[in-house]
Amino acid sequence: MRTHFCGLVTEAELDSEVTLCGWVNRRRDHGGVIFVDLRDHEGLVQVVFDPDRAEMFARAEQVRSEYVLRVTGRVRRRPEGTINPELRTGAVEILGTELEVLNAARTPPFPLDDDDVGEETRLRYRYVDLRRPVMQERMRLRAAVTRSLRRFLDDAGFLDIETPMLTRATPEGARDYLVPSRTHPGSFFALPQSPQLFKQLLMIAGMDRYYQITRCFRDEDLRADRQPEFTQLDIEMAFVEEEAMMTLNERLIRSMFKEVLGVDLPDPFPRMSYAEAMARFGSDKPDLRIPLEFVDLTDVMREVDFKVFSGPANDPEGRVAALRLPGGGTLSRKEIDDYTGFVGRYGARGLAYIKVNRIADGSGGLQSPILKFLPEAVVRAILQRTEAADGDLIFFGADKATVVNESLGALRVRLGQDRGLVAEGWQPLWVVDFPMFEWDPKEARFFALHHPFTAPAVGNPEALRADPRSALSRAYDMVLNGTEVGGGSIRIHHPEMQRAAFELLGIGEAEAAEKFGFLLEALTLGAPPHGGIAFGLDRLVMLMAGAGSIRDVMAFPKTQTASCPLTDAPAAVSDAQLRDLGIRLRAQPAAT
């Protein structure tokens, strides 16, 4: 239907006839001459309709925004003074000779150049929203990313293998989406939270190198970088250890960034242990672009009379840490109160601080409501350890270590953003040496920090059982600008070690046999050492596009409540469908 794309017509086509198809981006009537900016996925070009062709001109007068047109015309140079250097097509225009309205359009629900449209409206009319140039560019970026990843892995000898969408429910940290079976009444499939077990089975099957760009499903509370269905790049290799996995995946990401964005990432990526990341930044995914770090003061605060500090300092699970903000002395009391409210969202019960006005004046050069509770020697130690200078502000966190890390870590990021401290560019990082387990005191049990199939660093089940609290895992996470973009590990490949891990996680023999019997059996039939990683494709593209949410780089995402305004899903189904599945809905209690 067309000879050229709208956005690709340039001076190379001068004086030639072209036929274009697209949407009306804008229509203007200037003194009897009609100008139409015609748009397709490559961009837009200006079309001019003269009144000399009366019938065609009359049709052009009826054209409005988002009409779908087919236009034939001659390419000519724009008059002097009308060239638009911002457009690839800005030096030319099309003198229309034929005009066909392929489809009329009613007034769109929002102007395509309006950036303040509510997300609910954008998702309700997503097919209109996706016409916007910024969304077109994001979809093209996503396609370029997946194309680059596939090319690299294909060239590296990986096989693209699909795994099932209908599988059995297994505990992987989030609620499963269940699918009732018509042919097995009372039984359910589950949509996969990840292909974890299947990719391990592929290694046992001798596939050696597997990858897949796959959809995953998790029924969990949503936020900016979470969706109930999302896409990940899944990778697994046999006969491999951590170093080879990390090296190959560094090359993969470096290659993709260079090919898609023209950006050279560091070679090699820096590495940091989990313990160091938590000590310095309070996070296992620190944003290294922000030059603020924790200073531990736990030992300094053990003997002070101020219970707010000494209590956590003497608690084996407590921590006292400081965060120095250079130049922060200019913060007003209201701003400090706002930050106090901010850390309260993360469980902190307050936010102590010291303003360093002038160190040379001793305690008289400091300003804080907590100074009267701290001995002079402790204050000197604080200033020395934090390397405070005149004009700085020191924030304190004192509580359970988990609360301090989460609240002060969030404050670090917030301060970096508010104070313009976030450096330009890309800061990748490998975080390694994760604990194997997390202890939950409320439930009095261990949980897997990654998942139950992650191999421990210890070499035998007896050593793991002897000291599970200190056991490290063979896991590795890739972090980019403070976002975890990929996580993986070397897997357990001995059945005895897998049983020991299940046992420590409170998964008894009967439950293990019921839920993971097929894996345990496979491990007895010649399982090679193997490991892998999964990258969050949506998160990667979000970062590369500079978008604020993964919803902005997905074609048809769900809302924060996991609904689809476009299709009005989820929705009720007919009684006949429920009868086929042997399901009866219980009456919901009336709202009070």
XYZ file of C-alpha atoms in Angstrom:
592
model
C 0.000 0.000 0.000
C 3.001 2.332 0.340
C 6.368 2.943 -1.260
C 8.056 4.643 1.706
C 7.688 5.118 5.455
C 6.696 8.632 6.523
C 9.679 9.241 8.741
C 12.224 8.102 6.146
C 11.444 10.509 3.304
C 14.480 12.792 2.864
C 16.181 14.922 0.236
C 17.272 11.686 -1.439
C 13.691 11.392 -2.733
C 13.440 14.967 -4.120
C 11.192 15.251 -7.207
C 10.124 11.593 -6.947
C 6.589 10.334 -6.355
C 5.925 8.520 -3.096
C 2.936 6.806 -1.534
C 2.653 6.966 2.240
C 0.285 5.495 4.839
C -0.177 6.701 8.382
C -2.072 8.638 11.006
C -2.779 12.357 11.043
C -0.582 13.751 13.770
C -1.743 17.319 13.175
C -3.760 19.239 10.579
C -3.368 22.974 9.892
C -5.282 25.243 7.482
C -3.124 28.197 6.409
C -4.870 30.581 4.047
C -6.494 27.996 1.849
C -3.568 25.562 1.924
C -3.907 22.519 4.200
C -0.870 21.060 5.941
C -1.032 17.545 7.407
C 1.730 15.993 9.506
C 1.440 12.316 8.601
C 2.906 9.873 11.127
C 3.902 6.229 11.136
C 6.265 4.168 13.284
C 9.320 5.769 11.655
C 8.301 9.367 12.323
C 6.330 12.053 10.509
C 6.474 14.093 7.328
C 4.610 17.230 6.218
C 2.051 16.844 3.414
C 0.658 19.896 1.578
C -2.754 19.922 -0.120
C -3.452 22.759 -2.591
C -6.992 23.849 -3.515
C -6.138 23.280 -7.225
C -7.415 19.694 -6.870
C -10.864 20.531 -5.587
C -12.098 17.000 -4.812
C -8.939 15.982 -3.001
C -8.822 19.308 -1.164
C -12.394 18.826 0.047
C -11.418 15.467 1.518
C -8.399 17.046 3.178
C -10.674 19.637 4.808
C -12.560 16.805 6.534
C -9.430 15.173 7.924
C -8.847 15.341 11.679
C -6.327 14.022 14.209
C -5.726 10.249 14.106
C -7.508 9.737 10.760
C -5.768 6.957 8.840
C -4.684 8.143 5.383
C -3.040 6.926 2.221
C -1.345 9.785 0.377
C 0.460 9.939 -2.941
C 2.465 12.995 -3.888
C 5.694 14.528 -5.136
C 8.610 15.194 -2.800
C 9.803 18.800 -2.906
C 12.122 20.976 -0.888
C 10.525 23.086 1.845
C 10.550 26.858 1.241
C 13.315 28.900 2.847
C 12.600 29.632 6.499
C 10.324 26.631 6.994
C 12.949 23.895 7.336
C 12.674 21.967 10.616
C 16.140 20.697 11.648
C 14.594 18.702 14.511
C 13.004 16.256 12.057
C 14.733 13.745 9.797
C 12.158 14.770 7.177
C 12.382 18.476 8.067
C 13.977 19.622 4.782
C 11.223 18.247 2.540
C 7.457 18.082 2.177
C 5.030 16.115 0.046
C 2.797 17.939 -2.432
C -0.292 15.733 -2.298
C -1.790 14.503 -5.581
C -3.988 11.701 -4.220
C -5.681 11.295 -0.840
C -7.564 8.259 0.440
C -9.146 8.169 3.888
C -8.570 4.584 4.989
C -10.412 5.135 8.250
C -11.942 8.074 10.066
C -11.335 8.505 13.786
C -13.341 10.176 16.487
C -11.571 12.658 18.727
C -8.910 10.684 20.629
C -9.342 10.311 24.412
C -6.206 12.403 24.978
C -3.774 14.391 22.839
C -0.723 12.345 21.946
C 1.571 15.208 22.923
C 0.112 15.456 26.446
C 2.510 13.954 29.003
C 0.188 14.494 31.984
C -2.492 11.945 31.111
C -3.454 9.679 34.030
C -2.158 6.118 33.857
C -5.637 4.601 34.122
C -6.671 6.473 30.961
C -3.446 5.578 29.182
C -3.959 1.882 29.941
C -7.662 2.001 29.035
C -6.680 3.277 25.582
C -3.274 1.631 25.430
C -3.428 1.231 21.650
C -3.629 5.034 21.406
C -0.961 5.561 24.068
C 1.396 3.258 22.150
C 1.183 5.569 19.125
C 3.083 8.251 21.031
C 6.679 8.590 19.807
C 8.123 7.968 23.279
C 6.228 4.685 23.575
C 7.130 3.681 20.020
C 10.779 4.276 20.875
C 10.526 2.192 24.047
C 9.009 -0.731 22.180
C 11.788 -0.481 19.581
C 14.367 -0.375 22.373
C 12.876 -3.484 23.950
C 12.993 -5.298 20.619
C 16.607 -4.225 20.110
C 17.530 -5.511 23.575
C 15.988 -8.943 23.040
C 17.518 -9.167 19.546
C 20.986 -8.409 20.937
C 20.632 -10.874 23.815
C 19.456 -13.656 21.516
C 22.281 -13.039 19.047
C 24.945 -13.195 21.759
C 23.589 -16.371 23.331
C 23.008 -18.092 19.985
C 26.603 -17.323 19.003
C 27.787 -18.675 22.387
C 26.183 -22.058 21.703
C 23.047 -21.749 23.843
C 19.813 -23.485 22.835
C 16.536 -21.570 23.022
C 14.197 -24.077 24.684
C 10.631 -23.448 25.857
C 9.400 -24.744 29.199
C 5.756 -25.339 30.234
C 3.312 -22.617 31.213
C 1.042 -25.121 32.954
C 2.909 -26.819 35.768
C 2.386 -27.712 39.433
C 2.349 -25.315 42.360
C 5.673 -25.114 44.191
C 6.705 -22.780 47.037
C 8.944 -20.110 45.492
C 8.254 -17.083 47.684
C 5.048 -15.664 46.175
C 1.504 -16.891 45.670
C 0.894 -18.929 42.541
C -1.672 -18.162 39.884
C -3.762 -21.341 39.805
C -5.476 -22.830 36.735
C -8.248 -25.372 37.410
C -8.150 -28.547 35.350
C -11.346 -29.635 33.587
C -9.997 -33.113 32.857
C -8.800 -33.655 36.437
C -11.622 -32.262 38.624
C -10.410 -30.776 41.877
C -6.819 -30.484 40.657
C -4.981 -27.375 39.542
C -2.104 -26.330 37.391
C -0.035 -23.308 38.415
C 1.479 -20.696 36.147
C 5.258 -20.697 36.638
C 6.852 -18.127 38.915
C 10.032 -18.972 37.009
C 11.303 -21.934 34.952
C 13.710 -22.818 37.805
C 13.087 -26.557 38.099
C 12.670 -27.143 34.388
C 15.955 -25.461 33.488
C 17.719 -27.634 36.086
C 16.073 -30.689 34.523
C 17.342 -29.548 31.116
C 20.890 -29.598 32.492
C 20.313 -33.116 33.835
C 18.963 -33.950 30.366
C 22.313 -33.021 28.819
C 21.226 -29.824 27.052
C 24.423 -28.163 28.415
C 23.522 -24.533 27.563
C 19.936 -23.266 27.685
C 18.273 -19.887 27.445
C 14.747 -18.626 27.106
C 13.013 -15.255 27.081
C 9.977 -16.300 29.055
C 6.910 -15.025 30.867
C 6.695 -15.544 34.626
C 3.718 -15.101 36.947
C 3.564 -14.087 40.609
C 0.480 -13.144 42.581
C 2.064 -10.516 44.830
C 1.588 -6.912 45.853
C 2.674 -4.613 43.047
C 4.965 -1.588 42.813
C 6.823 0.353 40.111
C 9.101 -2.535 39.158
C 6.671 -5.421 39.708
C 3.894 -6.877 37.573
C 1.800 -10.031 37.993
C 3.207 -11.225 34.655
C 6.690 -10.215 33.634
C 9.471 -11.308 31.299
C 12.860 -12.655 32.203
C 15.885 -13.862 30.310
C 16.563 -17.290 31.771
C 20.014 -18.876 31.399
C 21.475 -22.165 32.635
C 24.788 -23.933 32.001
C 26.152 -27.357 32.948
C 29.659 -28.065 34.254
C 30.163 -24.479 35.343
C 31.264 -22.571 38.426
C 30.590 -19.010 39.591
C 33.516 -17.359 37.825
C 32.565 -18.657 34.384
C 28.893 -17.754 34.863
C 29.664 -14.234 35.993
C 32.260 -13.638 33.276
C 29.963 -14.793 30.492
C 27.021 -12.751 31.728
C 29.177 -9.647 32.116
C 30.128 -10.058 28.471
C 26.458 -10.500 27.567
C 25.360 -7.274 29.253
C 28.392 -5.294 28.054
C 27.760 -6.446 24.488
C 24.069 -5.536 24.677
C 24.706 -2.053 26.098
C 27.332 -1.365 23.443
C 25.141 -2.606 20.595
C 21.877 -0.986 21.703
C 22.979 2.222 23.481
C 26.547 2.646 22.296
C 27.657 2.600 25.954
C 30.857 0.978 27.227
C 30.270 -0.579 30.646
C 33.241 -1.242 32.960
C 35.366 -4.312 32.290
C 35.295 -6.114 34.645
C 32.305 -5.232 36.804
C 33.256 -4.506 40.419
C 32.346 -7.121 43.021
C 31.228 -6.724 46.597
C 30.216 -9.203 49.272
C 26.711 -9.110 50.710
C 28.168 -8.312 54.147
C 30.123 -5.324 52.801
C 27.124 -4.018 50.854
C 24.927 -4.129 53.940
C 27.611 -2.562 56.138
C 28.355 0.322 53.779
C 24.982 0.943 52.143
C 22.325 -0.987 54.075
C 21.264 -2.671 50.838
C 22.210 -5.724 48.793
C 21.606 -3.650 45.652
C 23.471 -0.401 46.361
C 23.419 2.489 43.905
C 27.117 3.271 43.572
C 26.389 6.536 41.793
C 25.533 8.073 45.184
C 28.682 8.962 47.178
C 27.096 8.514 50.634
C 28.033 5.617 52.920
C 27.133 4.331 56.373
C 29.600 4.662 59.224
C 29.108 2.025 61.899
C 28.965 3.389 65.455
C 27.677 0.337 67.292
C 30.829 -0.128 69.370
C 31.013 3.604 70.212
C 27.470 3.662 71.613
C 27.546 0.618 73.916
C 28.484 2.542 77.083
C 26.455 5.740 76.618
C 23.514 6.453 78.935
C 21.286 7.369 75.975
C 19.141 4.213 75.693
C 18.004 5.100 72.165
C 21.595 4.340 71.116
C 22.921 1.997 73.797
C 19.916 -0.345 73.584
C 20.463 -1.302 69.910
C 24.250 -1.153 70.386
C 24.065 -3.911 73.016
C 21.496 -5.976 71.147
C 23.146 -8.804 69.125
C 20.633 -8.054 66.369
C 20.906 -4.271 66.719
C 22.941 -1.630 64.957
C 23.834 2.053 65.287
C 25.010 3.737 62.096
C 25.602 7.276 60.862
C 25.098 8.810 57.430
C 26.996 12.041 56.763
C 25.453 14.473 54.283
C 28.084 16.943 53.006
C 26.672 20.473 53.076
C 23.553 19.176 54.807
C 23.750 21.878 57.462
C 21.581 24.023 55.205
C 18.601 21.713 55.704
C 15.705 23.387 57.506
C 13.903 21.844 60.473
C 10.913 21.171 58.229
C 13.078 19.290 55.738
C 14.573 17.220 58.561
C 11.064 16.501 59.875
C 10.026 15.403 56.377
C 12.959 12.978 56.257
C 11.980 11.717 59.713
C 8.533 10.913 58.350
C 10.142 9.259 55.335
C 12.261 6.813 57.357
C 9.206 6.076 59.487
C 7.725 4.249 56.495
C 10.549 1.735 56.867
C 10.014 1.108 60.583
C 12.384 3.710 62.038
C 11.027 5.308 65.218
C 12.871 8.571 64.679
C 15.796 10.234 62.957
C 18.465 11.718 65.217
C 20.901 14.202 63.704
C 23.800 16.539 64.431
C 24.429 19.724 62.459
C 28.130 20.475 62.187
C 28.303 24.255 62.034
C 31.943 24.804 63.044
C 34.175 22.017 64.364
C 36.777 24.434 65.719
C 34.212 25.719 68.255
C 33.899 22.288 69.890
C 30.450 21.350 71.195
C 29.394 24.971 70.725
C 29.830 24.534 67.009
C 27.368 21.634 66.896
C 23.594 21.733 66.892
C 21.393 18.804 67.921
C 18.800 17.844 70.550
C 20.799 14.657 71.335
C 24.135 16.317 72.227
C 23.211 16.583 75.915
C 22.943 12.771 76.085
C 26.348 12.028 74.559
C 29.741 12.307 76.309
C 32.242 14.615 74.653
C 34.548 11.696 73.811
C 31.722 9.953 71.941
C 30.925 13.116 70.003
C 34.596 13.437 69.037
C 34.593 9.795 67.892
C 31.487 10.437 65.775
C 33.062 13.442 64.070
C 36.313 11.567 63.515
C 34.767 8.405 62.087
C 32.355 10.229 59.809
C 35.117 12.629 58.684
C 32.662 15.463 59.228
C 33.464 18.962 57.992
C 31.958 22.366 58.664
C 28.497 22.655 57.149
C 27.772 18.906 57.192
C 24.820 17.116 58.751
C 25.020 13.657 60.314
C 21.924 11.435 60.444
C 21.723 8.435 62.794
C 19.921 5.116 62.666
C 19.586 3.022 65.829
C 17.381 -0.075 65.959
C 17.375 -3.669 64.823
C 19.980 -3.975 62.079
C 17.267 -4.801 59.540
C 15.369 -1.594 60.367
C 18.510 0.566 60.324
C 19.662 -0.879 57.025
C 16.300 -0.497 55.331
C 15.433 2.974 56.651
C 18.879 4.579 56.451
C 19.488 2.853 53.099
C 16.286 4.378 51.699
C 17.272 7.765 53.173
C 20.660 7.517 51.453
C 18.967 7.130 48.064
C 16.425 9.860 48.796
C 19.128 12.308 49.857
C 21.164 11.482 46.783
C 18.189 12.304 44.564
C 17.051 15.393 46.474
C 20.534 16.889 46.752
C 21.645 16.204 43.185
C 24.330 13.749 44.258
C 23.485 10.989 41.772
C 26.324 10.826 39.236
C 25.596 10.431 35.540
C 26.269 7.151 33.800
C 26.049 3.462 34.627
C 27.378 1.690 37.705
C 27.120 -2.108 37.481
C 28.065 -4.343 40.381
C 28.166 -8.018 41.298
C 27.024 -8.788 44.851
C 28.310 -12.166 46.047
C 28.700 -14.304 49.183
C 25.072 -14.132 50.232
C 23.899 -15.942 53.364
C 22.308 -19.261 52.544
C 19.371 -18.688 54.921
C 17.467 -15.930 56.683
C 16.133 -16.585 60.196
C 12.610 -15.378 60.888
C 12.236 -14.966 64.680
C 8.443 -14.626 64.469
C 8.020 -17.960 62.711
C 11.138 -19.444 64.340
C 12.363 -20.935 61.076
C 14.811 -20.421 58.246
C 13.905 -19.089 54.818
C 16.044 -19.364 51.694
C 17.571 -15.982 50.868
C 17.359 -16.842 47.163
C 15.547 -20.165 46.629
C 15.772 -23.713 48.028
C 17.887 -24.998 45.107
C 20.838 -22.622 45.622
C 24.041 -24.476 46.456
C 25.765 -23.689 49.757
C 29.451 -22.798 49.834
C 30.116 -25.703 52.214
C 30.889 -28.976 50.519
C 28.770 -31.510 52.428
C 25.342 -31.774 54.113
C 26.848 -32.332 57.574
C 28.663 -28.990 57.490
C 25.478 -27.228 56.375
C 23.433 -28.772 59.187
C 26.147 -27.975 61.740
C 26.041 -24.194 61.252
C 23.195 -23.050 58.987
C 23.202 -19.480 60.368
C 26.731 -18.854 59.115
C 26.440 -20.761 55.851
C 27.078 -18.744 52.698
C 25.564 -19.603 49.343
C 27.056 -19.757 45.860
C 24.740 -17.010 44.661
C 25.470 -13.849 42.689
C 23.291 -10.855 41.846
C 23.938 -8.281 39.148
C 23.019 -4.752 40.231
C 22.787 -1.731 37.938
C 22.333 1.789 39.302
C 20.725 0.504 42.472
C 18.389 -1.981 40.793
C 18.838 -5.733 40.846
C 18.639 -6.699 37.173
C 19.755 -10.303 37.463
C 20.144 -12.987 40.070
C 21.518 -16.491 39.919
C 23.506 -19.193 41.605
C 25.250 -22.489 41.292
C 22.586 -25.128 42.001
C 22.541 -28.094 44.322
C 23.218 -31.206 42.211
C 23.517 -33.865 44.952
C 20.242 -35.309 46.327
C 21.654 -35.536 49.877
C 22.523 -31.840 49.912
C 19.098 -30.954 48.503
C 17.405 -32.968 51.248
C 19.527 -31.184 53.878
C 18.514 -27.784 52.478
C 14.847 -28.801 52.488
C 15.168 -30.086 56.045
C 16.626 -26.790 57.307
C 13.843 -24.902 55.535
C 11.228 -26.957 57.354
C 10.281 -28.991 54.283
C 9.874 -32.547 55.536
C 10.495 -35.707 53.566
C 6.817 -36.204 52.751
C 6.349 -32.616 51.539
C 9.612 -32.729 49.582
C 8.559 -35.971 47.901
C 5.119 -34.569 47.087
C 6.246 -31.219 45.680
C 9.755 -31.914 44.436
C 9.886 -35.694 44.056
C 10.541 -35.428 40.318
C 13.584 -33.207 40.949
C 14.965 -35.375 43.764
C 14.618 -38.431 41.534
C 16.353 -36.633 38.664
C 19.250 -35.741 40.937
C 19.849 -39.483 41.508
C 20.120 -40.179 37.785
C 23.326 -38.372 36.929
C 22.958 -34.643 37.569
C 25.931 -32.544 36.453
C 27.163 -29.518 38.392
C 25.224 -26.595 36.932
C 24.277 -22.983 37.511
C 22.370 -20.157 35.976
C 20.960 -16.693 36.200
C 17.722 -14.869 35.376
C 17.621 -11.265 34.201
C 14.522 -9.123 34.648
C 14.067 -7.996 31.053
C 11.442 -5.390 31.952
C 13.709 -3.843 34.584
C 16.671 -3.753 32.222
C 14.685 -1.998 29.499
C 13.148 0.384 32.063
C 16.613 1.499 33.161
C 17.918 1.804 29.614
C 14.864 3.829 28.535
C 15.021 6.124 31.569
C 11.410 5.204 32.368
C 9.950 5.433 35.862
C 8.136 2.091 35.848
C 8.308 -1.248 34.070
C 4.728 -0.566 32.975
C 6.142 2.053 30.603
C 8.192 -0.526 28.710
C 5.526 -3.244 28.497
C 3.015 -3.171 25.679
C -0.034 -4.165 27.745
C 0.721 -4.002 31.488
C -1.623 -4.328 34.433
C -2.430 -1.590 36.945
C -1.235 -1.476 40.553
C -4.237 -3.615 41.451
C -3.348 -6.255 38.835
C -6.255 -5.359 36.547
C -6.385 -4.507 32.851
C -8.503 -1.406 32.063
C -8.251 -2.169 28.345
C -9.969 -5.580 28.459
C -11.623 -5.130 31.865
C -9.852 -8.217 33.180
C -10.130 -10.040 35.492
C -13.832 -10.623 34.905
C -16.584 -13.003 35.919
C -17.139 -16.163 33.858
C -20.363 -17.989 33.097
C -21.924 -20.601 35.365
C -21.507 -23.108 32.534
C -17.744 -22.621 32.519
C -17.604 -23.037 36.293
C -19.689 -26.227 36.100
C -17.252 -27.660 33.537
C -14.479 -27.095 36.057
C -16.432 -28.388 39.033
C -16.158 -25.018 40.768
C -18.811 -23.241 42.824
C -18.258 -19.677 44.016
C -18.823 -18.902 47.661
C -20.928 -15.864 48.449
C -18.745 -12.936 49.514
C -19.607 -11.413 52.907
C -21.365 -8.072 52.678
C -19.181 -5.012 53.233
C -19.660 -3.366 56.620
